[in-house]
Tab-separated table of C-alpha atoms and ligand atoms in Angstrom:
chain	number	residue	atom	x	y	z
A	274	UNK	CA	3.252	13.495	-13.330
A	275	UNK	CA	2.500	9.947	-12.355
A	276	UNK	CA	2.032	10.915	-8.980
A	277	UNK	CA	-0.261	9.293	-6.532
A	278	UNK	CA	-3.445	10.485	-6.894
A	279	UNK	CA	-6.506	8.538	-8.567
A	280	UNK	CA	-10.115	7.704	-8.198
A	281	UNK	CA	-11.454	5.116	-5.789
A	282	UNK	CA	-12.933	2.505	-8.332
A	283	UNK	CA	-13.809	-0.417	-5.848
A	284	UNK	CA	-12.452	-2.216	-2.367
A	285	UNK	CA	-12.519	-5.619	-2.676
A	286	UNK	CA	-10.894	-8.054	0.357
A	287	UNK	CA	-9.888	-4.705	2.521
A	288	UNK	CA	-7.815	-3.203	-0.571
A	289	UNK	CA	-9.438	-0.329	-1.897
A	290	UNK	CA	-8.092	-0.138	-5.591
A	291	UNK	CA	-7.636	3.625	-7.360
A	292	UNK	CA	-6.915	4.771	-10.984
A	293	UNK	CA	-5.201	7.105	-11.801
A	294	UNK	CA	-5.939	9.715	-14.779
A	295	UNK	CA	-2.936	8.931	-16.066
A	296	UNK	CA	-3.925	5.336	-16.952
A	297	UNK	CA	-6.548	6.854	-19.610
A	298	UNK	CA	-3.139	8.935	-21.217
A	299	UNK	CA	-1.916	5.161	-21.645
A	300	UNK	CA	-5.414	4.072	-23.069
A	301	UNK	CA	-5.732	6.674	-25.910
A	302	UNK	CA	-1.983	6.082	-26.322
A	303	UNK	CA	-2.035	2.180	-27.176
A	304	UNK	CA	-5.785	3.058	-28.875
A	305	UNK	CA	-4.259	5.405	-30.990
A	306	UNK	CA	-1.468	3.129	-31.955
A	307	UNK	CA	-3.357	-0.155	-32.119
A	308	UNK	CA	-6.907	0.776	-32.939
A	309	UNK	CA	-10.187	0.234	-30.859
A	310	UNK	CA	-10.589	-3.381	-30.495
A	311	UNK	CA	-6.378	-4.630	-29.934
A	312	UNK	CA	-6.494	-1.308	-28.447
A	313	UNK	CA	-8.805	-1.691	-25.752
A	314	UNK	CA	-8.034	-5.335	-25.547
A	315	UNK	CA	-4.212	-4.740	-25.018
A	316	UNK	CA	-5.320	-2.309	-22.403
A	317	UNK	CA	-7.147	-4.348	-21.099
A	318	UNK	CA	-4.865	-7.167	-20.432
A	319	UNK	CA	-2.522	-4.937	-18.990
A	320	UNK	CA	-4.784	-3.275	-16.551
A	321	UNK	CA	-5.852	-6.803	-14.784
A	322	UNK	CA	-2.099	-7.762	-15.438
A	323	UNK	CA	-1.027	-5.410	-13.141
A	324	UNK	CA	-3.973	-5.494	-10.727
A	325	UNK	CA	-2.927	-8.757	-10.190
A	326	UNK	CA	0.553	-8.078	-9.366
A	327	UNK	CA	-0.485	-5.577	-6.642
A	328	UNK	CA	-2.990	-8.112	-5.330
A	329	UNK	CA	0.400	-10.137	-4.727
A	330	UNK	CA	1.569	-7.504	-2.850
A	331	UNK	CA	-1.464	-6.521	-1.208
A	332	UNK	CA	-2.198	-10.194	0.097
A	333	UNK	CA	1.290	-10.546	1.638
A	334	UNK	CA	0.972	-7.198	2.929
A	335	UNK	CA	-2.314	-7.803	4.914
A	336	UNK	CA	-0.978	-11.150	6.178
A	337	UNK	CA	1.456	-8.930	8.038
A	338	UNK	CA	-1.323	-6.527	9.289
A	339	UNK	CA	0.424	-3.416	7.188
A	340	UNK	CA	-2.991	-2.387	5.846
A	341	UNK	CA	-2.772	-2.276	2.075
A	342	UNK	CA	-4.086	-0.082	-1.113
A	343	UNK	CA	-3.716	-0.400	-5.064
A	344	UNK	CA	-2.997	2.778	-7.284
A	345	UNK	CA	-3.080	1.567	-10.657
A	346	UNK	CA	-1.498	4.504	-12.640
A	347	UNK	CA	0.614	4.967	-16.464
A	348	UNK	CA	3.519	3.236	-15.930
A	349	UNK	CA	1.973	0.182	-14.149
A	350	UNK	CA	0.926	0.470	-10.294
A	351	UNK	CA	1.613	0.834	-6.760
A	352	UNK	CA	0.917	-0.744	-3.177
A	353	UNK	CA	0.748	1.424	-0.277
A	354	UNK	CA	1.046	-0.168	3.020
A	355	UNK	CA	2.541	0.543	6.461
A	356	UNK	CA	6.412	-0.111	7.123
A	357	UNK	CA	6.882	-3.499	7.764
A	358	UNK	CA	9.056	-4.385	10.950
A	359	UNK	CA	11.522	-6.758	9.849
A	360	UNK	CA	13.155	-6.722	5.783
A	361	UNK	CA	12.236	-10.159	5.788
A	362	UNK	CA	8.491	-9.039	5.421
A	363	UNK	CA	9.462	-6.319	3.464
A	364	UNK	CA	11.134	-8.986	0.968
A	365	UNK	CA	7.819	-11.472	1.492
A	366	UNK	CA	5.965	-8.234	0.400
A	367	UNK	CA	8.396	-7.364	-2.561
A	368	UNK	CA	7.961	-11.151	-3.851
A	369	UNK	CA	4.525	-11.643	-3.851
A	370	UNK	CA	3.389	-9.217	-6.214
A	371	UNK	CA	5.736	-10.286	-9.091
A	372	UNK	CA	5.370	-14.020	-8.204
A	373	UNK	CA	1.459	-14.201	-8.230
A	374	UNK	CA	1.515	-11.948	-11.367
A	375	UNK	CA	3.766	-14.774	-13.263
A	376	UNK	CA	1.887	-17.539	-11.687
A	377	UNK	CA	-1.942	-15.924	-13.637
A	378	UNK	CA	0.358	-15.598	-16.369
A	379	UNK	CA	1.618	-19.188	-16.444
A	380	UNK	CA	-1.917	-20.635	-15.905
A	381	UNK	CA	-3.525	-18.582	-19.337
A	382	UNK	CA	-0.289	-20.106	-21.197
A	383	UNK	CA	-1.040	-23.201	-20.250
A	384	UNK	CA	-5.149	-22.750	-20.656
A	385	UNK	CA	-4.159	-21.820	-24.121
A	386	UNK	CA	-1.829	-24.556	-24.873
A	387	UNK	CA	-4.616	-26.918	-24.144
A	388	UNK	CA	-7.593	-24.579	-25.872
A	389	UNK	CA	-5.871	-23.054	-28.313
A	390	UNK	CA	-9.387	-22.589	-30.583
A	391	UNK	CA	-9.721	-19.510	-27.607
A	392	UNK	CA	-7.318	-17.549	-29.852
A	393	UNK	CA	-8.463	-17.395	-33.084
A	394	UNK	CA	-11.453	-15.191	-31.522
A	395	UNK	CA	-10.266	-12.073	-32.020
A	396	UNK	CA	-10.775	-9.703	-28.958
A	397	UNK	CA	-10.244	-12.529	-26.766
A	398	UNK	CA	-6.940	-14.150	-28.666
A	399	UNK	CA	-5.388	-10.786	-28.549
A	400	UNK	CA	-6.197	-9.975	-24.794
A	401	UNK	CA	-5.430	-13.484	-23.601
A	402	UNK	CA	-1.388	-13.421	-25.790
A	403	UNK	CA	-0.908	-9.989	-24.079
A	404	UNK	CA	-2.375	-10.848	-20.432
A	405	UNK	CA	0.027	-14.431	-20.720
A	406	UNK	CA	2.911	-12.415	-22.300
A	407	UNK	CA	2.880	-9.271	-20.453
A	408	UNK	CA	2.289	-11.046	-16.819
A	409	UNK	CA	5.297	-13.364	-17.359
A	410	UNK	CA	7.884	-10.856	-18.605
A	411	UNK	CA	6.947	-7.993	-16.374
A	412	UNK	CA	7.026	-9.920	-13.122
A	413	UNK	CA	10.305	-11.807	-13.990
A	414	UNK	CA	11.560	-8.027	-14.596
A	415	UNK	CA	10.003	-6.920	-11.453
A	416	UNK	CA	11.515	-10.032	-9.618
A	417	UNK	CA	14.961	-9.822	-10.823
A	418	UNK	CA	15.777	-6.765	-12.669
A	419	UNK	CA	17.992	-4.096	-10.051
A	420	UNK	CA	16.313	-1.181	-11.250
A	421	UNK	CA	15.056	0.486	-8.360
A	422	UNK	CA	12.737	1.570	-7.290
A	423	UNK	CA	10.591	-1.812	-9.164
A	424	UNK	CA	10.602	-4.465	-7.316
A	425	UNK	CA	13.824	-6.183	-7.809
A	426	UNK	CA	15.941	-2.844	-7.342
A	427	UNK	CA	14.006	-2.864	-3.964
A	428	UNK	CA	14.904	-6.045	-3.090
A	429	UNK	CA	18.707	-5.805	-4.370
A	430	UNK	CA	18.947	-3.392	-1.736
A	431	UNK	CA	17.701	-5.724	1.233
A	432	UNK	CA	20.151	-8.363	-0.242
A	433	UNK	CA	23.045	-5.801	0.009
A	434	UNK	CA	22.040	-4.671	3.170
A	435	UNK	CA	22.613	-7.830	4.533
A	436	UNK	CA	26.696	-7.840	3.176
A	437	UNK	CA	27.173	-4.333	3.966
A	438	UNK	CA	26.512	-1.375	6.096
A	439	UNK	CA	23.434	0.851	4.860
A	440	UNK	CA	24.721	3.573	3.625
A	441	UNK	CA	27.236	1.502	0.970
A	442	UNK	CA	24.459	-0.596	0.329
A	443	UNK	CA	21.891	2.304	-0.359
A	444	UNK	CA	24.807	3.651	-3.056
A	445	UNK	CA	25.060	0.625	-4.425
A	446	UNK	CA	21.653	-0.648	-5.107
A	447	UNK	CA	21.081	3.192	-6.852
A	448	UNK	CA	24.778	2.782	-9.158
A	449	UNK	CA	23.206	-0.801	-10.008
A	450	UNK	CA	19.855	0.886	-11.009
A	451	UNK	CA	21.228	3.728	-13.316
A	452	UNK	CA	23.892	1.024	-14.635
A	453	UNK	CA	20.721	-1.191	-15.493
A	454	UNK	CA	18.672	1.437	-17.005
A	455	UNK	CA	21.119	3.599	-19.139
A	456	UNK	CA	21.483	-0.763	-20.744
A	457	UNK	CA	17.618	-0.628	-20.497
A	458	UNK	CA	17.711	2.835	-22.462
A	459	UNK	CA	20.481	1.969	-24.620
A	460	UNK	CA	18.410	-1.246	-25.901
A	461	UNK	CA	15.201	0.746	-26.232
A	462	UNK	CA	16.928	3.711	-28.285
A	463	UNK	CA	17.868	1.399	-30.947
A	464	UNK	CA	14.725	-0.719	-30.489
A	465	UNK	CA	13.052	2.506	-31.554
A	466	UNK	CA	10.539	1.571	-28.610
A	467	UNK	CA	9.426	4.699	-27.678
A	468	UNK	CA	7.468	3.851	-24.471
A	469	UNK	CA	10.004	1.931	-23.221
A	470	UNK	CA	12.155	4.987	-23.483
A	471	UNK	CA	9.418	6.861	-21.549
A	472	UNK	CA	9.555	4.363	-18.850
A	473	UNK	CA	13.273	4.029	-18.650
A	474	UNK	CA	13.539	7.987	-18.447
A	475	UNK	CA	11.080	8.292	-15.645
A	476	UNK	CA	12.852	5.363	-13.241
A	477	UNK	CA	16.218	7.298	-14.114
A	478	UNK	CA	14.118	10.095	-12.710
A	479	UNK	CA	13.699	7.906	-9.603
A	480	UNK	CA	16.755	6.926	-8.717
A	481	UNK	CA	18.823	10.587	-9.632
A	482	UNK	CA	16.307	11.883	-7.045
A	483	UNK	CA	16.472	9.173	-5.140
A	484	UNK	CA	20.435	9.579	-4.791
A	485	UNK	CA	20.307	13.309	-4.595
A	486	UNK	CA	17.657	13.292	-1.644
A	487	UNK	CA	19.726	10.813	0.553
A	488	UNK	CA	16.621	9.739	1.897
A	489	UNK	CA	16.953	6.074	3.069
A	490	UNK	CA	15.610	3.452	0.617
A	491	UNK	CA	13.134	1.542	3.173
A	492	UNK	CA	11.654	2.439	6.400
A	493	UNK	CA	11.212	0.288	9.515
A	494	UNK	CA	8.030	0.607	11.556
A	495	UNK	CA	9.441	1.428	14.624
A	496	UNK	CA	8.279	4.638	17.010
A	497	UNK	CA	5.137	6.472	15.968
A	498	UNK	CA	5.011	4.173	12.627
A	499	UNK	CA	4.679	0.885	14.654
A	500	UNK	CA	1.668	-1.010	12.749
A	501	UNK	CA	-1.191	-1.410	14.672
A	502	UNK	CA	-0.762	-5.161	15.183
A	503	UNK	CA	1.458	-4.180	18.119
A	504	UNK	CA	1.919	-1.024	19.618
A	505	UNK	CA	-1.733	0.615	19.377
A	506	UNK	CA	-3.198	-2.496	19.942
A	507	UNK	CA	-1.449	-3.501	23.095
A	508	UNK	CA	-2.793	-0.012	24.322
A	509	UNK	CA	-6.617	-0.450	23.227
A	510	UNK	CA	-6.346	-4.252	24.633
A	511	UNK	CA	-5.107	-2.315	27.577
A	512	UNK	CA	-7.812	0.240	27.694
A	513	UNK	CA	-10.386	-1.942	27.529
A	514	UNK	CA	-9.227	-3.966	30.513
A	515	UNK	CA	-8.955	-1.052	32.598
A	516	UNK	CA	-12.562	0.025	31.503
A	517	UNK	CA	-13.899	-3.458	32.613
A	518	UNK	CA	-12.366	-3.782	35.634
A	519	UNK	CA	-13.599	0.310	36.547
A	520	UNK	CA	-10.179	1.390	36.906
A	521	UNK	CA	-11.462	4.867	35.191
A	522	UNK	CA	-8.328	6.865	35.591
A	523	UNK	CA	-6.199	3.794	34.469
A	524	UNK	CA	-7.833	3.482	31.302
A	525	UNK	CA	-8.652	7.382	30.634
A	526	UNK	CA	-4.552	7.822	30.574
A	527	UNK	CA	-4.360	4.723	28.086
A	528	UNK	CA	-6.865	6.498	25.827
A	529	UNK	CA	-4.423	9.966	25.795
A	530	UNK	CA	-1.923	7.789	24.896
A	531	UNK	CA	-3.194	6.491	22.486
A	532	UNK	CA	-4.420	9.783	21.182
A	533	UNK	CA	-1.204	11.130	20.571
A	534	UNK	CA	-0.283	7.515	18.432
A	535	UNK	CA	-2.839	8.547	16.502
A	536	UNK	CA	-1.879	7.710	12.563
A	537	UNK	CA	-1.028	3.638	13.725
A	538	UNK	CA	-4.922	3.360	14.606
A	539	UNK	CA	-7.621	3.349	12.494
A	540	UNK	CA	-11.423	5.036	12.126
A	541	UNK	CA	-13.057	2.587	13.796
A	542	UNK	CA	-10.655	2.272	16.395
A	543	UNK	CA	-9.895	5.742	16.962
A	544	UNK	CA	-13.901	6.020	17.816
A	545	UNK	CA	-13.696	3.256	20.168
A	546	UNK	CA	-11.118	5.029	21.765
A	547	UNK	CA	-13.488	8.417	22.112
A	548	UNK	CA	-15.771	6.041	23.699
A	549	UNK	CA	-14.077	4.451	26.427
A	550	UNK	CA	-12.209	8.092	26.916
A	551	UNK	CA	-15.525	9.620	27.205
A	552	UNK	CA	-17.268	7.093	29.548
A	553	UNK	CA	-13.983	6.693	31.891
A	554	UNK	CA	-13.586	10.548	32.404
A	555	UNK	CA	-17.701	10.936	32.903
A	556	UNK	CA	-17.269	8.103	35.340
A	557	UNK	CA	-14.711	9.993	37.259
A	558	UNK	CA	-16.819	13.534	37.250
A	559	UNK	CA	-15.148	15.466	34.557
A	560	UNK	CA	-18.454	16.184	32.936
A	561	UNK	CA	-17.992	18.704	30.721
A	562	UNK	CA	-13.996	17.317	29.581
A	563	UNK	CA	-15.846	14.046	29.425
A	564	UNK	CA	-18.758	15.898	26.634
A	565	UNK	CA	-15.974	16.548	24.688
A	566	UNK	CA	-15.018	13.209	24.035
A	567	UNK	CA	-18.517	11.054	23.954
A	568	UNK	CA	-19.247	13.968	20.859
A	569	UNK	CA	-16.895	11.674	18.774
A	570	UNK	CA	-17.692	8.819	19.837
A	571	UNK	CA	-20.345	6.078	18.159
A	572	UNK	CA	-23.975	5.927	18.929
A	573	UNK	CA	-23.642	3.403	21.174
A	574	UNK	CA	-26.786	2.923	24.149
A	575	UNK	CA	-23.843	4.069	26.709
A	576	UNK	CA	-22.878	6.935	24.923
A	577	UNK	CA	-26.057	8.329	24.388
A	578	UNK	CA	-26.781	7.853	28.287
A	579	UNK	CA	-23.607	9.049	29.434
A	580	UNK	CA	-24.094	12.277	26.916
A	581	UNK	CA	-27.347	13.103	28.435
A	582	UNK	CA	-26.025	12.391	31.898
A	583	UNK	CA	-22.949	14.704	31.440
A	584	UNK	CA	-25.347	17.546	30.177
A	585	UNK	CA	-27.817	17.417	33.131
A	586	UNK	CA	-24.793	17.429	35.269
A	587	UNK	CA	-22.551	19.950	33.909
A	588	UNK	CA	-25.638	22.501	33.586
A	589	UNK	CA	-26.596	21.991	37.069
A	590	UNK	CA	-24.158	23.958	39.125
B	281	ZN	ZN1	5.562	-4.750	-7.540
């Protein structure tokens, strides 16, 4: 249901940033309950709330060269990046989403406290309460609540992973969770708060799935996952050494390797490789392999020479 699909609504500092359909359930929902203009501003203030929060994660996430994208969805809003190598990153990761989402929160308190005419303007009152209220007591949640998989549950896990082996400490963090959320649920039932109840039931979703599946809770990068920052870019550096010094074979084979490491590259990489693949094997006389690969490469002056090279050259015998 609040899966991770959405529409690509802008890419702003090498994050693009999707929403997802369910987002507009949760619009008509606090509409419908609130009316158009607390409606829309509540919605509102939520939305960049959490933006902001995966920003934090996003920004932390880049630093580490994991490659990062927003899904902003229902029930709040996700950060996809690559595995980091180490759980300290993972932590630094985990941290900086709740921590910068307190931190905007904090500021429009205390831009309030000191302009506090802002507030009797009513669009702009109610949106600024519920962006200051919302930021502050969903990122101290995230940060320190063990309800997995939010933030803190996540980094329970790396804490207890560091006192015990990981398959106690995967256990644990998910008993924590449910214990957490059946309080969370508990609290909401008599609160009468129904979308809290909503949101508790779909994290106890989580984390019975979560225990059922056995899968583990965080993933290394480590084999065919290594980030780019190391492993496919040690072989590219590599390539293009081999290129420049004409060692064709040399950097042909670091190309085929680096074809079969395929999902650590990227686009633009991955046609750089086509290129030096292409020109290395027409340099050794493979014409017709070496067609094969300058088709995907760029249209780059070499290319295009090589291509028409390769032709009058393979149709000549
Ligand atoms: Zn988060």
């Amino acid at each position: 249901m609040f899966g991770t699909q959405g529409f690509k609504i802008y890419e702003a500092g090498g994050v693009p940033v999707s929403v997802s359909p369910t987002f507009l359930i949760l619009l008509v929902i606090v509409v419908g309950f609130n009316g158009i203009v607390p409606g829309t501003a509540l919605a509102a203030a939520v939305f960049l709330s959490v933006l902001i929060h995966e920003y934090g994660h996003a920004i932390v996430a880049l630093r580490f060269k994991l490659g990062a994208a927003v899904l902003i969805h229902g029930l709040g809003g996700l950060c996809f990046h690559r595995p980091a190598s180490s759980d300290r990153d993972d932590a630094l990761v985990l941290v900086g989403g709740p921590l910068l989402e307190i931190i905007a929160g904090a500021a429009v308190f205390a831009g309030v406290f000191f302009a506090p005419e802002v507030l009797a303007i009513p669009w702009v009152g109610t949106f600024l309460s519920a962006f200051a209220y919302f930021s502050i007591l969903w990122g101290l949640i995230n940060l320190f609540a063990p309800i997995y998989p939010l933030d803190g549950g996540r980094l329970f896990h790396l804490l207890l992973r560091r006192l015990m082996p990981e398959a106690s400490a995967r256990t644990w963090a998910l008993r924590v969770s449910m214990a957490a959320l059946v309080l969370a649920g508990a609290y909401a039932v008599t609160a009468q708060a129904f979308f809290l109840v909503l949101v508790v039931f779909m994290l106890g979703m989580d984390n019975y799935n979560a225990l059922q599946s056995g899968a583990p809770l965080v993933s290394r990068g480590s084999g065919r996952a290594r980030p780019m920052s190391d492993f496919g870019k040690e072989l590219l550096s590599g390539a293009e050494a081999a290129f420049a010094d004409e060692d064709w074979r040399e950097a042909a084979r670091l190309c085929h390797q680096l074809r079969a490491s395929v999902s650590t590259i990227s686009d633009k990489q991955m046609k750089r490789v086509w290129e030096i693949l292409g020109l290395a094997t027409a340099r050794m006389g493979e014409h017709e392999e070496a067609m094969e690969y300058l088709k995907r490469a760029p249209d780059t002056a070499a290319v295009k020479e090589a291509r028409e090279a390769c032709e009058a050259k393979a149709g000549s015998w």
